[in-house]
mmCIF file of C-alpha atoms in Angstrom:
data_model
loop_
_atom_site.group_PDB
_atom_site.id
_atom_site.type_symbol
_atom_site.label_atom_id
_atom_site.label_comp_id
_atom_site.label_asym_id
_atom_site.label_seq_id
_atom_site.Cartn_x
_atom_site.Cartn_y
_atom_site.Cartn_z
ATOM 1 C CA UNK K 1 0.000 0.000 0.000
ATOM 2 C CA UNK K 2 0.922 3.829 -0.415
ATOM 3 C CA UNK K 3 1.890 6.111 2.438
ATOM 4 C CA UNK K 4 3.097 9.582 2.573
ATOM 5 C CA UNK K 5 6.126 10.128 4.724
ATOM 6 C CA UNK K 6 8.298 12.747 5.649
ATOM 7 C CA UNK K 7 11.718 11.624 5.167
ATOM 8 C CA UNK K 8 13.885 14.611 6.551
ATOM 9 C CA UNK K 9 13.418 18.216 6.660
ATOM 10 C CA UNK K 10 11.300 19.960 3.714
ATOM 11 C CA UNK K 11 11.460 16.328 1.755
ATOM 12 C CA UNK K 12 8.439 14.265 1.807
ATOM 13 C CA UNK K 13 7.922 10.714 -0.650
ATOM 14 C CA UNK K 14 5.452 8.190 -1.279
ATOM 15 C CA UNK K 15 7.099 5.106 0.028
ATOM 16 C CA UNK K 16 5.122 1.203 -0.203
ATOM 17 C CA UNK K 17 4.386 -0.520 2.987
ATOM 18 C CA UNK K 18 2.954 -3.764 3.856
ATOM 19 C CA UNK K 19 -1.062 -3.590 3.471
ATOM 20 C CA UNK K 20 -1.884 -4.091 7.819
ATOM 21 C CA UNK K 21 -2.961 -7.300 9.448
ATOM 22 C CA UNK K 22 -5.977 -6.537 12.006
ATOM 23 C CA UNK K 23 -6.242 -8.730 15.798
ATOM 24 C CA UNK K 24 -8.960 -9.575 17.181
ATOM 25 C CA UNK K 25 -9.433 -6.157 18.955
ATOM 26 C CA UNK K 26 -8.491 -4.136 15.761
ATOM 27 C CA UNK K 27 -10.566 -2.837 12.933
ATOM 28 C CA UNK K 28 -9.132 -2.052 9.196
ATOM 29 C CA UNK K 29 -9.615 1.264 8.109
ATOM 30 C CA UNK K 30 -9.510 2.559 4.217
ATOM 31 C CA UNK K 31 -8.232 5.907 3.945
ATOM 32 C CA UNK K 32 -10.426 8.626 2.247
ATOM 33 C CA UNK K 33 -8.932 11.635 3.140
ATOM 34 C CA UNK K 34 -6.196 13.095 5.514
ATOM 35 C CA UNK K 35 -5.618 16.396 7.010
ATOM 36 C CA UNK K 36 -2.581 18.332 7.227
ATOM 37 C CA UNK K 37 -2.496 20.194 10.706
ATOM 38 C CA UNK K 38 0.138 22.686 12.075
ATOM 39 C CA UNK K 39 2.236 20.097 13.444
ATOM 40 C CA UNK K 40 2.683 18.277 10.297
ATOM 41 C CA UNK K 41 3.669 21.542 9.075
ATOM 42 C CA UNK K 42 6.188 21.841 11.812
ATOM 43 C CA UNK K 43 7.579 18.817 11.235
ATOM 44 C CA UNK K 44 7.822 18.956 7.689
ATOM 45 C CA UNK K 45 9.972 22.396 8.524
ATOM 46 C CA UNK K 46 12.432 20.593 10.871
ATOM 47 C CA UNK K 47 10.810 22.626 13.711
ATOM 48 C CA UNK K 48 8.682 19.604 15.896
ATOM 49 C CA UNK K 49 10.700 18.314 18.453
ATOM 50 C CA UNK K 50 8.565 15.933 19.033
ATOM 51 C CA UNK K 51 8.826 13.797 15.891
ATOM 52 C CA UNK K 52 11.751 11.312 15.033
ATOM 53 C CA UNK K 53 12.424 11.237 11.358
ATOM 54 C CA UNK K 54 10.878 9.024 9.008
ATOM 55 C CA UNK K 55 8.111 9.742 9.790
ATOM 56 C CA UNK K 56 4.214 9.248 8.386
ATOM 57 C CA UNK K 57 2.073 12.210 9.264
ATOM 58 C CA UNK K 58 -1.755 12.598 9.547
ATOM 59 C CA UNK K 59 -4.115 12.335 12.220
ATOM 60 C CA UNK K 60 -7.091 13.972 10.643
ATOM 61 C CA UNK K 61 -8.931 10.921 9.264
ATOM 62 C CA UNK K 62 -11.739 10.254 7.361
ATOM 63 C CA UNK K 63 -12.355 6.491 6.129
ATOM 64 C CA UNK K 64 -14.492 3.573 5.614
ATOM 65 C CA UNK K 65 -13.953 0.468 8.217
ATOM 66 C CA UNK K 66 -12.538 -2.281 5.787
ATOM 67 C CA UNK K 67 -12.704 -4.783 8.236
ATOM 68 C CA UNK K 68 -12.762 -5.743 11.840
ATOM 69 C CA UNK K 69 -11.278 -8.279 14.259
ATOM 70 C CA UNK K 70 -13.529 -10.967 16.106
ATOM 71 C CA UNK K 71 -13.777 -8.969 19.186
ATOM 72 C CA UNK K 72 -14.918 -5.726 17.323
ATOM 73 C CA UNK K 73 -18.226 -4.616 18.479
ATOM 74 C CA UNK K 74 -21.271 -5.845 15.978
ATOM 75 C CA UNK K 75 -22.185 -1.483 16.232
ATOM 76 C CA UNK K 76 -18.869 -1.326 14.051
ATOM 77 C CA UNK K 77 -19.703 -2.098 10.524
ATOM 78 C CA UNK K 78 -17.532 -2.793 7.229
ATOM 79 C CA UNK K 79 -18.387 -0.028 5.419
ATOM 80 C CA UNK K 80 -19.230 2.517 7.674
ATOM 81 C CA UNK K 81 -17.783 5.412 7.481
ATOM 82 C CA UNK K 82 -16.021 6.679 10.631
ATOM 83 C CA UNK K 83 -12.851 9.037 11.876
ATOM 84 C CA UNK K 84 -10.450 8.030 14.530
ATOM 85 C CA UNK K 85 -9.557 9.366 18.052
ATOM 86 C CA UNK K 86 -6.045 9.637 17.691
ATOM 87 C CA UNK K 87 -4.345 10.214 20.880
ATOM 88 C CA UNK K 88 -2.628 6.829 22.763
ATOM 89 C CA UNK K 89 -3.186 6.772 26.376
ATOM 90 C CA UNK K 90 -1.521 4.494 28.970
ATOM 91 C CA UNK K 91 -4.337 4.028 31.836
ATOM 92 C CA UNK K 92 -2.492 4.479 34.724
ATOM 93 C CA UNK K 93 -1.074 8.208 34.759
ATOM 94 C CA UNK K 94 -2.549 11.124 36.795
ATOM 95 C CA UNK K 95 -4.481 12.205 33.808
ATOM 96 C CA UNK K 96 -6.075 8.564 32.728
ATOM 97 C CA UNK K 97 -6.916 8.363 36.604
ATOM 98 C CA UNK K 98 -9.292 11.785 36.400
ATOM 99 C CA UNK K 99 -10.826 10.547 33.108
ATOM 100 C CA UNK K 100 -8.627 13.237 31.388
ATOM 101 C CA UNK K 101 -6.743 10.732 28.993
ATOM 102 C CA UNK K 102 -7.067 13.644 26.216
ATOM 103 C CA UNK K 103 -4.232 14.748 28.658
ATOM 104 C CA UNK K 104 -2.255 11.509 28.945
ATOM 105 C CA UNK K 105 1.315 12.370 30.131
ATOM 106 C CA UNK K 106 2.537 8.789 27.949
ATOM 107 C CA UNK K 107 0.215 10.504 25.162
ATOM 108 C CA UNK K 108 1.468 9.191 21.388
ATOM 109 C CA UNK K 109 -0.846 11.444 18.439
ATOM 110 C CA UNK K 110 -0.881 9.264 15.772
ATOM 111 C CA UNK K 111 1.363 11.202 13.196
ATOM 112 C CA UNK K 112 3.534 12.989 16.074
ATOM 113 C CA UNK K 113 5.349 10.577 18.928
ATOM 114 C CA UNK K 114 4.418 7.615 16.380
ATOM 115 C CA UNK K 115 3.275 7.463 12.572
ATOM 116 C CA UNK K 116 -0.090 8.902 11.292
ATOM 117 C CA UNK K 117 -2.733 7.864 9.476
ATOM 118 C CA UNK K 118 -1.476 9.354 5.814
ATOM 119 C CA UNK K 119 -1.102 5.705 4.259
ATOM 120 C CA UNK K 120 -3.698 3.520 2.367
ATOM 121 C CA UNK K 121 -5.026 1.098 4.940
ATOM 122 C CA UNK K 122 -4.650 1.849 9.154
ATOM 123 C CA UNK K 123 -5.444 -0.993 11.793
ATOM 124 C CA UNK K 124 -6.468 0.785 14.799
ATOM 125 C CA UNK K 125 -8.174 -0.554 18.039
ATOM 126 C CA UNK K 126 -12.063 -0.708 17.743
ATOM 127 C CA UNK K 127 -12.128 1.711 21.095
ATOM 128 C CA UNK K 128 -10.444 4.882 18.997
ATOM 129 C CA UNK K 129 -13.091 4.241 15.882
ATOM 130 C CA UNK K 130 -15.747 7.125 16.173
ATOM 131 C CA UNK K 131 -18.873 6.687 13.647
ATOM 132 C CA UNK K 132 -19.623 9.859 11.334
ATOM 133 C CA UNK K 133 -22.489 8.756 9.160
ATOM 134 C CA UNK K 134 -24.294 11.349 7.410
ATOM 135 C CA UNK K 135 -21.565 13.390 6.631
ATOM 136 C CA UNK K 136 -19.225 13.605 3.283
ATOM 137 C CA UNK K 137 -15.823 12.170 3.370
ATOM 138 C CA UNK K 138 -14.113 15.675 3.045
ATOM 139 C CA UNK K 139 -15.728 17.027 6.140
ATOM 140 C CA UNK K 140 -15.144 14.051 8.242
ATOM 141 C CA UNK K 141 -11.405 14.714 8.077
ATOM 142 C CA UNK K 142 -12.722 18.020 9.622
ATOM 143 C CA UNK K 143 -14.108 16.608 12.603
ATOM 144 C CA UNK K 144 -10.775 15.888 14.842
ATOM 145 C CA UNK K 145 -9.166 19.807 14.367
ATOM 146 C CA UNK K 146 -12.800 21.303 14.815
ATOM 147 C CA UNK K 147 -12.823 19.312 18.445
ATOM 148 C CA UNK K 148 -10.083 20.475 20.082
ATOM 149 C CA UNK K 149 -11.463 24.125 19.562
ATOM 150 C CA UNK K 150 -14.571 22.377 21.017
ATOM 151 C CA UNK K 151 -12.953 21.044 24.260
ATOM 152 C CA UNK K 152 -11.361 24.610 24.985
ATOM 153 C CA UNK K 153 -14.693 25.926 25.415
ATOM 154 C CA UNK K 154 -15.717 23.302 27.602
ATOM 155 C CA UNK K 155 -12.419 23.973 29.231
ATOM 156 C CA UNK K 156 -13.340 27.524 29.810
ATOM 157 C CA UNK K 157 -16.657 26.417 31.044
ATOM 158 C CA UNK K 158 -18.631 28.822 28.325
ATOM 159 C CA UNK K 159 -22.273 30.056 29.054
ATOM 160 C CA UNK K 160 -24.789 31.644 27.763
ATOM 161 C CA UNK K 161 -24.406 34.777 29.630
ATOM 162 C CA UNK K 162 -20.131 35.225 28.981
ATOM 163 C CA UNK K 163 -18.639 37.719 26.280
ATOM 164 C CA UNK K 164 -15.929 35.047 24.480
ATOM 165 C CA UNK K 165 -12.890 36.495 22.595
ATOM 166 C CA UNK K 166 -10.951 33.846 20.226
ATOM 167 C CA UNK K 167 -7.922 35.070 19.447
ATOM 168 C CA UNK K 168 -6.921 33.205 16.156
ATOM 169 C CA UNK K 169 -9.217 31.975 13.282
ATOM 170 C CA UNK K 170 -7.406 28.973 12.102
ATOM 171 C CA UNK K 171 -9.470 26.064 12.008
ATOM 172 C CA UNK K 172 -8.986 25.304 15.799
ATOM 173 C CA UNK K 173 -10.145 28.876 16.347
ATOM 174 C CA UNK K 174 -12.894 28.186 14.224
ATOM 175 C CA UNK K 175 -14.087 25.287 16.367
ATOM 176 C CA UNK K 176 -14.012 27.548 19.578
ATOM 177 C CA UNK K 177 -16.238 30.168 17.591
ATOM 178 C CA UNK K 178 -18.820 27.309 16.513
ATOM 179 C CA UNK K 179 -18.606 25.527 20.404
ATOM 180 C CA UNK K 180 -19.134 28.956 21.907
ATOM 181 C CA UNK K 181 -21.759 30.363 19.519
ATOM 182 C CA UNK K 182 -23.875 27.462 20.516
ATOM 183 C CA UNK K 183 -23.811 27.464 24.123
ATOM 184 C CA UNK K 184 -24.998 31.037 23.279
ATOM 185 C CA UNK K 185 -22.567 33.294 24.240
ATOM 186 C CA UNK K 186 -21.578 36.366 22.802
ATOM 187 C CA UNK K 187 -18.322 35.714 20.112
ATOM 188 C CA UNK K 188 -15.629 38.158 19.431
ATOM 189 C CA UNK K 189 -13.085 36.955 16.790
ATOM 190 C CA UNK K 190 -9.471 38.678 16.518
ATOM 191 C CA UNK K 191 -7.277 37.934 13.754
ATOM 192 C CA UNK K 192 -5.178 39.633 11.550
ATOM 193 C CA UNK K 193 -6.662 38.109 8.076
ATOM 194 C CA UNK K 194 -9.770 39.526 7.047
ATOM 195 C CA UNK K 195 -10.559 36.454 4.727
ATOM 196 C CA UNK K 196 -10.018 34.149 7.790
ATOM 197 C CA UNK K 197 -12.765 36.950 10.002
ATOM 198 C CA UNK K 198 -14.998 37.095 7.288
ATOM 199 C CA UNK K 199 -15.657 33.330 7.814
ATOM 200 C CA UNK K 200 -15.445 33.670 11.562
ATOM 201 C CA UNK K 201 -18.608 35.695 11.145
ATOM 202 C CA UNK K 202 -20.224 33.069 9.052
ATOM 203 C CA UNK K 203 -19.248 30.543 11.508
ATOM 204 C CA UNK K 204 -20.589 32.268 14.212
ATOM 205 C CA UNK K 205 -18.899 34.929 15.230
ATOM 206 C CA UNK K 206 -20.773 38.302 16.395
ATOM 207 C CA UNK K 207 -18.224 41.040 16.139
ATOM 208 C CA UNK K 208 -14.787 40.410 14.159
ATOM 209 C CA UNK K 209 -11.798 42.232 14.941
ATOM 210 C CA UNK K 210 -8.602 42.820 12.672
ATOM 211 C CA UNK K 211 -6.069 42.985 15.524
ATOM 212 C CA UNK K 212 -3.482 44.176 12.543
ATOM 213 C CA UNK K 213 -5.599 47.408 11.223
ATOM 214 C CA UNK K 214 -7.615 48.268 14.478
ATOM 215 C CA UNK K 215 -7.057 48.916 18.246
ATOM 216 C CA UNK K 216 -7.539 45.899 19.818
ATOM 217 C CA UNK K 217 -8.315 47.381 23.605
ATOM 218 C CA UNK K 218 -10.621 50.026 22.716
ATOM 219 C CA UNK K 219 -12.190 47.706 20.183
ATOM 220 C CA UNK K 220 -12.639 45.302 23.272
ATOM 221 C CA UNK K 221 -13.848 48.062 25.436
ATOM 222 C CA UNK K 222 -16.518 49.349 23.199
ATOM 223 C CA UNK K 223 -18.139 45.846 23.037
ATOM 224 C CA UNK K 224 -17.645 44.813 26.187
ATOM 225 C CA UNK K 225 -19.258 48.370 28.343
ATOM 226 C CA UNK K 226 -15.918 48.916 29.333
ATOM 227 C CA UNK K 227 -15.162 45.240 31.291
ATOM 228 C CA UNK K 228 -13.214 42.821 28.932
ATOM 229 C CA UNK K 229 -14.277 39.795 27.689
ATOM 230 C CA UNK K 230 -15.653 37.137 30.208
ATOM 231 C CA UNK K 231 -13.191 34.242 28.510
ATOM 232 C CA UNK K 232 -10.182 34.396 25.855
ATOM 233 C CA UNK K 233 -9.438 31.284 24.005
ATOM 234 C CA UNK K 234 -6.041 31.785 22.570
ATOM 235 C CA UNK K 235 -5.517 29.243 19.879
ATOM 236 C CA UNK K 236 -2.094 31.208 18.000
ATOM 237 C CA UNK K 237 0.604 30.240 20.298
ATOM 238 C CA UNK K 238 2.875 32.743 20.452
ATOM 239 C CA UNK K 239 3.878 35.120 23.267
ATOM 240 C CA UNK K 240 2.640 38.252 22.241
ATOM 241 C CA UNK K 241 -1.168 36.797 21.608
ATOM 242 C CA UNK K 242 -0.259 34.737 25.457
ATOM 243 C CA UNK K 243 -0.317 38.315 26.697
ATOM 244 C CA UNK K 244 -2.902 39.926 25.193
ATOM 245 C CA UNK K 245 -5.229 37.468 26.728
ATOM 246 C CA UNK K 246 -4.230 38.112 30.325
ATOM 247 C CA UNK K 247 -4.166 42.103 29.533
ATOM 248 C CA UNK K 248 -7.421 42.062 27.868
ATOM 249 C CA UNK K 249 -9.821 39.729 29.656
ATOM 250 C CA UNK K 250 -12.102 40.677 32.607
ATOM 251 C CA UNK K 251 -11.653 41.066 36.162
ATOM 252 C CA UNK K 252 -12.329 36.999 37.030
ATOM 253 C CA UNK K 253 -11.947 36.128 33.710
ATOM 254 C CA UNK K 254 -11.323 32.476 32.273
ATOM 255 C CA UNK K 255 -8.173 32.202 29.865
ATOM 256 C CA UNK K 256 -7.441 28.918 27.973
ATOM 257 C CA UNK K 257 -4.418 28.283 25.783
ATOM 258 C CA UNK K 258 -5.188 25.668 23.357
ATOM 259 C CA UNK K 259 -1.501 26.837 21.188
ATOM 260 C CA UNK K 260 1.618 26.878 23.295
ATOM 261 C CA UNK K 261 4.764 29.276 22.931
ATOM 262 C CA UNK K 262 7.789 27.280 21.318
ATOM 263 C CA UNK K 263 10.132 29.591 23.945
ATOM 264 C CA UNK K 264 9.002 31.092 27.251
ATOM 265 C CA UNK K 265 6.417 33.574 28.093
ATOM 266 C CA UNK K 266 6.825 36.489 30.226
ATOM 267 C CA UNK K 267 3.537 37.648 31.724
ATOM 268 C CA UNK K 268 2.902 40.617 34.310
ATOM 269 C CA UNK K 269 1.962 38.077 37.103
ATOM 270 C CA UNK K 270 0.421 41.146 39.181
ATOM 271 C CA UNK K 271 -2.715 40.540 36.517
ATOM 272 C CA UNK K 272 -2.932 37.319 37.779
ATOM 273 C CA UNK K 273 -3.716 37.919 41.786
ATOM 274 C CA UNK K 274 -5.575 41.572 40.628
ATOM 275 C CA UNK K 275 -7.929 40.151 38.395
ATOM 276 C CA UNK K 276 -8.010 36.337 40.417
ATOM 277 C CA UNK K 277 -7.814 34.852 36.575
ATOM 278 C CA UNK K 278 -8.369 31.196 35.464
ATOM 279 C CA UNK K 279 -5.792 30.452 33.371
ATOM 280 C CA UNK K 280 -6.143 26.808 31.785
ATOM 281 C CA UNK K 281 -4.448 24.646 28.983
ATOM 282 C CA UNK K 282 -6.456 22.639 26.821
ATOM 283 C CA UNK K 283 -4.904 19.846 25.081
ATOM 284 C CA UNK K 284 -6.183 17.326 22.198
ATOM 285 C CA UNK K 285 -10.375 16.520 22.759
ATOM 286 C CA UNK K 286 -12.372 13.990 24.258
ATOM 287 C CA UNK K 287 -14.270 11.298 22.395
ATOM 288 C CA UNK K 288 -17.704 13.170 23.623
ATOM 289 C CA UNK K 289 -15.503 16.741 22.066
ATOM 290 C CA UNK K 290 -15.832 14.843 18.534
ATOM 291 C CA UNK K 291 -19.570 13.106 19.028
ATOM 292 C CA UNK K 292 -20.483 16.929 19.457
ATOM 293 C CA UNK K 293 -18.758 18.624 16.300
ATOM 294 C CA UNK K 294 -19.933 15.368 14.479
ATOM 295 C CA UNK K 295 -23.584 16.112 15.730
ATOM 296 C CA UNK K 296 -22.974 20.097 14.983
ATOM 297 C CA UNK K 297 -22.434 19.281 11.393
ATOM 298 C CA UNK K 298 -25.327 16.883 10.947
ATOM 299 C CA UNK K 299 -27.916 19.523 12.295
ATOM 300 C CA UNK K 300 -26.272 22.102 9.989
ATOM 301 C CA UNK K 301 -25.557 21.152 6.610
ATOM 302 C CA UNK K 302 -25.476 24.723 5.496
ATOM 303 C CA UNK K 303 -22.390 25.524 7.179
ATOM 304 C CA UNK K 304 -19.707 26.728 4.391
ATOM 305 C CA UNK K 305 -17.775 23.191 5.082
ATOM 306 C CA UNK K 306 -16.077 24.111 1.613
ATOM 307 C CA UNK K 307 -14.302 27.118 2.961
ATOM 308 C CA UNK K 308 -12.879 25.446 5.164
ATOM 309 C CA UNK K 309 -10.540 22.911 2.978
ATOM 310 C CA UNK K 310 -7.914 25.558 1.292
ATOM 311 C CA UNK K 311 -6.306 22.317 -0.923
ATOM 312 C CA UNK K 312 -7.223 18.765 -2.126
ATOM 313 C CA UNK K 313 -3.818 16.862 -2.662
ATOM 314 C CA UNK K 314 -2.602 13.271 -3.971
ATOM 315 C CA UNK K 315 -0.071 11.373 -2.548
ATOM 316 C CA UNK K 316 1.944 12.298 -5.517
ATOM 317 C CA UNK K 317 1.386 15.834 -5.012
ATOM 318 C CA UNK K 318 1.536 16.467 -1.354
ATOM 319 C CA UNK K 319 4.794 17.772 -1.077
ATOM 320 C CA UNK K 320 3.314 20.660 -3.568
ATOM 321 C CA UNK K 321 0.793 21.401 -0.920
ATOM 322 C CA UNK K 322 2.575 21.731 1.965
ATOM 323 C CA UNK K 323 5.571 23.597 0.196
ATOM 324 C CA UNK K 324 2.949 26.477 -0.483
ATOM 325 C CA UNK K 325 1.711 26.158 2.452
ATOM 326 C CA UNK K 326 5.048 26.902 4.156
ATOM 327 C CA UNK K 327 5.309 30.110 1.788
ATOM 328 C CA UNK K 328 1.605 31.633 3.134
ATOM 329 C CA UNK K 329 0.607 29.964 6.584
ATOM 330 C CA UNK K 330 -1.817 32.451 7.080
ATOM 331 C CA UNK K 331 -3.837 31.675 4.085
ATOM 332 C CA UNK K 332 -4.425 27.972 4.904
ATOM 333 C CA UNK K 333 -7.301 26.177 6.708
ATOM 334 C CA UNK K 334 -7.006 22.514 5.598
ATOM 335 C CA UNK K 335 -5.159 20.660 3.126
ATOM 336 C CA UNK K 336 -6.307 17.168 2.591
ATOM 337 C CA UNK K 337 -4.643 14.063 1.218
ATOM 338 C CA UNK K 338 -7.009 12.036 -0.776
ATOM 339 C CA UNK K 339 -7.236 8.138 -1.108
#
């Protein structure tokens, strides 16, 4: 079978591996599509610690189950078509104790500590298949970025009654908007693309701010009476956006970092005891974080799903894709491998 793998930095080839064997446990999966995310992009550029080269990316799946192993549920059918829960977990660490293994501290993301999902055919225990009927093959590859902005609102504990600001409109951003928007709260968007704010606001969004070509604070304080926004979700990662969150959000505010800093971050920690601030990390989802973006696109079919896939690619032609990607980050929801 074909796979995609990254051989070293900024080279990528399609190399032939042995089509999987499937215990008892296991189900065969048939690849559809795969998504590039950010860390695939950092790894392609040399810049994911993480990762130990060769390596296959992809942990974005959509596919059909192929077959499954004598102790696979009879709920899990050959031919449905499902995506995967992708993160390992170990059972036994602080964070698999709490029911937290999203968390895991032995945690291997298919793709990352060990290789992904961009191949032909992927044997995977029957526990990490997720069901996604109803929906087309493109937008199931959506489903396991979109959840992880999910889980940082339920990180932040969202209402219906809290101002949110989402600083970043990526495609993890993008999940925060849609999470908070239903649970009714009021969404602010900030990024510095007005393409990527212009389909904040379809997504959900109430107010859009370009952080680049307005004043962020005053824009903040005219929404907000004069108080800040009740929660930030920062899903950029870098220092600078780090700090904007614990400048601009209210007096006992909730702050979640879904991206993290690749150095340190210097914060005034007077903020933190003045204002008595949440601060959080979210990491990965939970299998009930993908069950609700999964039923969030079967209730809204209308949703521009299309705008959200910047590039279809082959095997053949993925190292095209992610070259231009490197050359305009900011333009770039989703590129998908197809199958």
């Amino acid at each position: 079978m074909k796979a995609v793998q990254i051989t070293a930095e900024q080279q990528m080839a399609v190399v032939e591996l042995e089509k999987p064997e499937i215990k008892s446990n296991e189900v065969l999966l048939k690849m559809k599509y795969v998504g590039f995310c950010g860390s695939d992009l950092n790894t392609f550029l040399g810049r994911n610690p993480m990762v130990k080269m060769p390596v296959i990316p992809g942990h974005e799946v959509s596919a059909v189950i192929a077959a499954v192993g004598s102790e696979v549920p009879a709920s899990l059918k050959v031919g449905m078509a499902v995506t995967v829960d992708p993160y390992s977990n170990c059972g036994h660490c602080a964070s698999c104790r709490h029911e937290r293994a999203n968390a895991c501290e032995h945690n291997e993301t298919l793709g990352v500590q060990r290789n992904g999902a961009m191949r032909e055919y992927l044997a995977m225990p029957w526990q990490k298949i997720i069901p996604a009927t109803g929906l087309t093959e493109k937008e199931i590859a959506l489903i396991e970025p979109m959840s992880v902005g999910f889980h940082a609102v339920n990180r932040a504990e969202v209402t219906d009654i809290d101002r949110v600001l989402v600083i970043g409109c990526g495609m993890i951003g993008i999940g925060a908007i849609v999470r908070a928007s239903l649970r009714g709260a009021t969404v602010i968007a900030v990024d510095l693309d007005d393409e990527k704010l212009a389909l904040a606001k379809r997504m959900g969004a109430h107010e859009v701010i370009n952080s680049k070509t307005e004043d962020l604070h005053a824009r903040l304080m005219e929404l907000t009476e004069g108080l800040g926004p009740d929660v930030v979700i920062e899903a950029v990662g870098n220092a600078f956006t780090q700090n904007q969150a614990v400048n601009e959000v209210a007096f006992t505010g909730r702050i979640v970092f879904i991206g993290y800093a690749k150095g340190g971050t210097e914060f005034v920690t007077k903020l933190f005891v003045q204002k008595e601030l949440d601060i959080r990390g979210s990491r990965n989802a939970k299998p009930a974080d993908f069950r609700a973006v999964i039923h969030y696109m079967q209730q809204n079919r209308d949703y521009p799903k299309d705008e959200l896939i910047s590039a279809v690619a082959t095997p053949q032609t993925a190292i095209d894709a992610m070259r231009q990607w490197a050359a305009a980050p900011a333009k770039v929801f989703r590129i998908l491998v197809g199958f």
